[in-house]
CSV table of C-alpha atoms in Angstrom, one decimal:
chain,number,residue,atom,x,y,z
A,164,UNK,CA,93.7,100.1,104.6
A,165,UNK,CA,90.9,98.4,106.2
A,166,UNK,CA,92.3,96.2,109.2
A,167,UNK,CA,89.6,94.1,110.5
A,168,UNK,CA,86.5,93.3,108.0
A,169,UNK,CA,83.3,91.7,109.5
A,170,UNK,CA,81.1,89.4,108.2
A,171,UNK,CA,78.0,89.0,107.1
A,172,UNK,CA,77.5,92.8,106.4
A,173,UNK,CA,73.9,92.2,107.5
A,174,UNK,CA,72.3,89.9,109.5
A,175,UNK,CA,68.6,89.8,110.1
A,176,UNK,CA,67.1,87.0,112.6
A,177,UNK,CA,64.2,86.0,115.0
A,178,UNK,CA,64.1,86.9,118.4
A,179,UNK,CA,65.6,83.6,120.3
A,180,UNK,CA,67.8,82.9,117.5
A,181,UNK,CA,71.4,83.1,117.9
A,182,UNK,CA,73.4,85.3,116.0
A,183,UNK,CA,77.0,84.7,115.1
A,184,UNK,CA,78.9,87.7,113.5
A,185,UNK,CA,83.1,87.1,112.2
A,186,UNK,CA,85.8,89.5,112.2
A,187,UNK,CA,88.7,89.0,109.8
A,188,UNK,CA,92.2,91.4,110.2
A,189,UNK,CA,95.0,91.5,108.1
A,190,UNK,CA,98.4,92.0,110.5
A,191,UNK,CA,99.0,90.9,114.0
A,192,UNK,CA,97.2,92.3,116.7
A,193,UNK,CA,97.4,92.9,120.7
A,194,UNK,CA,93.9,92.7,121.4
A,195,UNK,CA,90.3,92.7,119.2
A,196,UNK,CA,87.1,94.5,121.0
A,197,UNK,CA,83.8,94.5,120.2
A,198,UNK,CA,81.5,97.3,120.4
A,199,UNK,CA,78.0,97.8,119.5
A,200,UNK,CA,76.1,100.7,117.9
A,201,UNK,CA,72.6,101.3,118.8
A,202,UNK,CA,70.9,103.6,115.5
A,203,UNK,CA,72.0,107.5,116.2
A,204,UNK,CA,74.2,106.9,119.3
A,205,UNK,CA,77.8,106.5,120.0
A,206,UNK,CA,79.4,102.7,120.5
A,207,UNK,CA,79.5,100.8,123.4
A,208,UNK,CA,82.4,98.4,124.4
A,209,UNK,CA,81.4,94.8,124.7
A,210,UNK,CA,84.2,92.5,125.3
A,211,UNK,CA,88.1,92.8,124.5
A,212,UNK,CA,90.0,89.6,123.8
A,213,UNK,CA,93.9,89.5,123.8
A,214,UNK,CA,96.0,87.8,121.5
A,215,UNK,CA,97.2,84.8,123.9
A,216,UNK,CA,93.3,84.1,124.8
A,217,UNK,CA,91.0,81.7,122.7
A,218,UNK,CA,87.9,82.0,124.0
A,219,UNK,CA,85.7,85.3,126.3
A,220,UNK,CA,82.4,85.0,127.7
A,221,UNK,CA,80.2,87.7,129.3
A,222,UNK,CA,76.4,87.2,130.1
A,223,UNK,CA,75.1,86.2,126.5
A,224,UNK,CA,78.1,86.9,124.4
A,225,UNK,CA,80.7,84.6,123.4
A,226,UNK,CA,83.5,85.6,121.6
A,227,UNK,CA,86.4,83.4,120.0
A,228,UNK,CA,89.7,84.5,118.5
A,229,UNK,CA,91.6,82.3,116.1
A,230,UNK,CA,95.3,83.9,115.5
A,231,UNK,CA,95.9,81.8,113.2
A,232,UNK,CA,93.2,82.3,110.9
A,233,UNK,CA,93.4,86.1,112.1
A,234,UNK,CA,89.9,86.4,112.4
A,235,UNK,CA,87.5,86.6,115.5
A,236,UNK,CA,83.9,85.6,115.8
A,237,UNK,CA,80.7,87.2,118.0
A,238,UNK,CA,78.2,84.9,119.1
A,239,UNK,CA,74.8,86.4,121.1
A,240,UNK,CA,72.9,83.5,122.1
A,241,UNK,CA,69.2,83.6,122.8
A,242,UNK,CA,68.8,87.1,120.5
A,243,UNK,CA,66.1,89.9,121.9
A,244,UNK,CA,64.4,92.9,119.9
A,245,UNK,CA,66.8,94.9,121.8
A,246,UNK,CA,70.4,93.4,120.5
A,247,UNK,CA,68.9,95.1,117.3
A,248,UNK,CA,72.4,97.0,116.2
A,249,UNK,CA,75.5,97.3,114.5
A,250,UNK,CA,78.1,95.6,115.8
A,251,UNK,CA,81.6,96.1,115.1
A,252,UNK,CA,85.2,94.4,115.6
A,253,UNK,CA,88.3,97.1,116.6
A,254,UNK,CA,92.1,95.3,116.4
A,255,UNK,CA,94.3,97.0,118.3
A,256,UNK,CA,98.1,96.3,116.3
A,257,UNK,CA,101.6,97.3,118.1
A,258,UNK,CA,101.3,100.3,116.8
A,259,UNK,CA,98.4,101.0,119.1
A,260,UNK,CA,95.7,102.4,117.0
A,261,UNK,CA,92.7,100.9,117.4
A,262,UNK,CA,90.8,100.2,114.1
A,263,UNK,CA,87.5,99.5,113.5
A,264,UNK,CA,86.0,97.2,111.0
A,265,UNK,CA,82.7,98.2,108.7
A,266,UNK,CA,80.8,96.6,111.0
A,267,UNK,CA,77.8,94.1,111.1
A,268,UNK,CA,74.2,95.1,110.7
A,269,UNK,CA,72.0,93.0,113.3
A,270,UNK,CA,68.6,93.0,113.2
A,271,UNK,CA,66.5,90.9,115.5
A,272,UNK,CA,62.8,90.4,115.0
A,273,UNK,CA,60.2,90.0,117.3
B,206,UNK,CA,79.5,108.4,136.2
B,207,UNK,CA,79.3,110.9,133.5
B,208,UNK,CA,79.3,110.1,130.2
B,209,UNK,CA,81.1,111.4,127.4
B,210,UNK,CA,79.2,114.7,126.3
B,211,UNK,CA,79.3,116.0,123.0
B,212,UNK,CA,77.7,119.1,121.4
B,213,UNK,CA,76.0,120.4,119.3
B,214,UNK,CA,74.1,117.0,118.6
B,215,UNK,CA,73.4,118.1,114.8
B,216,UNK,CA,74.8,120.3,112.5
B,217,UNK,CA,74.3,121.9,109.0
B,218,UNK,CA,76.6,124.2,107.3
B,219,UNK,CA,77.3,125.0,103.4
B,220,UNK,CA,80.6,124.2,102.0
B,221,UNK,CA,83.4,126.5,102.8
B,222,UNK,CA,82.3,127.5,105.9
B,223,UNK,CA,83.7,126.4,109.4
B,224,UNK,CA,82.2,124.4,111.9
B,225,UNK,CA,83.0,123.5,115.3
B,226,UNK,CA,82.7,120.7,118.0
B,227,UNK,CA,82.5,120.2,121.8
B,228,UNK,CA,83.6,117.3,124.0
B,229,UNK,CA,83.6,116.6,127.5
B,230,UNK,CA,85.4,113.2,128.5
B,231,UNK,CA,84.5,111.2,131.2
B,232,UNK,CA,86.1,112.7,134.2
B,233,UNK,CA,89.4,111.7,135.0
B,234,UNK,CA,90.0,109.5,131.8
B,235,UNK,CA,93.9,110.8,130.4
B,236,UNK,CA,93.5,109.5,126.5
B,237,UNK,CA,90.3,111.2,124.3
B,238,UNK,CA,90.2,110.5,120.7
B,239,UNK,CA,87.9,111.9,117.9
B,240,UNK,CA,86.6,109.7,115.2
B,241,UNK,CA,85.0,110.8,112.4
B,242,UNK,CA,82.0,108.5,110.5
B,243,UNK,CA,80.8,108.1,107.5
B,244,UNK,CA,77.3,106.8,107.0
B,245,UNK,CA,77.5,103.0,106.7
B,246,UNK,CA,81.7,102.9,107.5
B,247,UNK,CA,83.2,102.4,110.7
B,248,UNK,CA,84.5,104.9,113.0
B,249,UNK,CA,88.0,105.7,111.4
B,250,UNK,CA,90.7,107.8,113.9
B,251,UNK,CA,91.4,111.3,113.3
B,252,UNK,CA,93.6,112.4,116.3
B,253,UNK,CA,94.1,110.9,119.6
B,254,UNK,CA,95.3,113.1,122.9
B,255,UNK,CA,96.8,111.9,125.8
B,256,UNK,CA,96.2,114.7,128.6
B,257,UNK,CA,96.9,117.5,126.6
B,258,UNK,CA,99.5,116.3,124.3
B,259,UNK,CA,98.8,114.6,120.6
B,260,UNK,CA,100.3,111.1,120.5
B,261,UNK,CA,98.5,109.8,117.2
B,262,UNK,CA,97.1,112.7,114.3
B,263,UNK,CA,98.2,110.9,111.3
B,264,UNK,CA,94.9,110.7,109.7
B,265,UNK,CA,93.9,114.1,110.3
B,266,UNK,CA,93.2,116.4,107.1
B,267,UNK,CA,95.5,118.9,108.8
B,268,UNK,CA,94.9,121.9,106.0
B,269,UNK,CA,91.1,121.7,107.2
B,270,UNK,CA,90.7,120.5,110.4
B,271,UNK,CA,92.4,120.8,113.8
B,272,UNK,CA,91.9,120.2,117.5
B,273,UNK,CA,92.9,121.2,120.8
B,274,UNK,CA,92.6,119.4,124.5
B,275,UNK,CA,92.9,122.4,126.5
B,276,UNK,CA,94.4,121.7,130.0
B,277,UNK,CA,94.3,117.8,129.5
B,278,UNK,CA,90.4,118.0,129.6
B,279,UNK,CA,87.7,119.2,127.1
B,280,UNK,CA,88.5,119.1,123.4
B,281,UNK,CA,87.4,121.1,120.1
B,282,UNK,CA,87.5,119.5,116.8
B,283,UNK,CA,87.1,122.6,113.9
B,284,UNK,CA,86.6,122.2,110.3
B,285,UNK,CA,87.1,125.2,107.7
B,286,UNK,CA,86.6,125.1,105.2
B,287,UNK,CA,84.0,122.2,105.2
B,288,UNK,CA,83.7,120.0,102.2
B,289,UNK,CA,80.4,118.3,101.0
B,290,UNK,CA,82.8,114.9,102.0
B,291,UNK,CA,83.1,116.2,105.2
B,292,UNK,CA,79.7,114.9,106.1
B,293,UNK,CA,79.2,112.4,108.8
B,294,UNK,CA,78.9,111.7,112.1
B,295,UNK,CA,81.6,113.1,114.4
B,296,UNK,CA,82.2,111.0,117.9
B,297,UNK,CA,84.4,111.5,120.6
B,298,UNK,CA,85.5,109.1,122.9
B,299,UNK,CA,87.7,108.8,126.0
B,300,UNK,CA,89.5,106.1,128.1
B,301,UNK,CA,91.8,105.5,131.0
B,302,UNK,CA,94.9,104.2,130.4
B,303,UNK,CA,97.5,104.8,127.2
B,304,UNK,CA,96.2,101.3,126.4
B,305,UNK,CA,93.6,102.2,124.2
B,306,UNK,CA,91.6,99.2,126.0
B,307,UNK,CA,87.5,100.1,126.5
B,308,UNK,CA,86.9,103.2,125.2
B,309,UNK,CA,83.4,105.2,125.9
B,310,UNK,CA,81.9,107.3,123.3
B,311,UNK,CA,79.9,109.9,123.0
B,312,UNK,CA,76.6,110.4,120.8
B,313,UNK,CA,78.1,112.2,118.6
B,314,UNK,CA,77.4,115.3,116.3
B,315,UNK,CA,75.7,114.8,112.6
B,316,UNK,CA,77.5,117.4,110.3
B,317,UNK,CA,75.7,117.6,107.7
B,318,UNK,CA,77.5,119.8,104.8
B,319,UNK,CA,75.8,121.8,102.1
């Protein structure tokens, strides 16, 4: 079963813009990463969060986690052609595998 | 600092017959996984090492496919026989700890079934 689901499944936006992109999961988690996916390569890790933390920055990226709710959002302020990507939310659960979500589709135009 | 190398880069076979993959973790890092993706999905887990011993292979098709970490460092992934579902994009990735915290991934290799 699918642990963490992100949301919107695409998201298309102008370069400057900010793009927010949410991560919902399903059972309590250690830690949620973000990685992002550049078309044809492998993924690159952009930020971890751990479960007692609320709140991450790092350079442009800004990312909340809401226990709670369970969910987790991605914000990348000020947007460039080059954030164009998928990005995608991994929870890491007791049982220590990491899952991946279906990721978010980012496209940022020029 | 190497990165995670991965070969070949693309791949086509017809059903039924086996295939084979190469990694090379980043030197030094203990834990090296293999993911297997499907066009549009997320990376889903099919066995993790740590050195040379499997701590997580629950979620690999073990009548088709296998792997070996010989010596704790390079890895093999092998398919046979191949399935048409067996298509997607095979990526290997490595880390330091047993934490599974930041892990680096390769480019992968496209299997592309027949």
């Amino acid at each position: 079963s699918q642990q963490g689901e992100e949301d919107p499944q695409a998201l298309s936006i102008q370069e400057g813009e900010n793009a927010t992109m949410n991560c919902s999961y399903k059972t309590s988690i250690n830690n949620l990463q973000w990685y992002r996916q550049n078309s044809g390569r492998g993924l690159v890790h952009l930020i971890l969060i751990r479960s007692n933390e609320r709140e991450k920055h790092s350079g442009r990226l800004r990312v909340t986690l809401d226990t709670s709710k369970k969910s987790s959002s991605l914000l990348i302020t000020a947007s460039r052609a080059a954030d164009t990507a998928s990005y995608f939310c991994a929870t890491l659960t007791s049982g220590s595998r990491l899952t991946f979500g279906e990721g978010t589709q980012l496209t940022v135009n020029p | 600092e190497a990165g995670v190398a991965q070969s070949p880069r693309y791949k086509i076979i017809e059903k039924r017959q086996s295939v084979a993959f190469w990694c090379n973790p980043i030197s030094g890092h203990a834990t090296l996984y293999w993911y297997q993706q499907i066009l549009g999905q997320g990376p889903k887990l099919l066995i993790q090492f740590q050195n040379n011993g499997v701590v997580d292979d629950s979620q690999l098709p073990k009548d088709r496919f296998s792997a070996e970490r010989l010596k704790g460092v390079d890895s093999t992934l092998k398919i046979q026989p191949a399935k048409l579902e067996d298509s997607a994009v095979y990526l290997c990735a490595s880390s330091s700890g047993q934490s599974n915290e930041k892990l680096f991934f390769g480019s992968g290799t496209q299997l592309s079934v027949l």
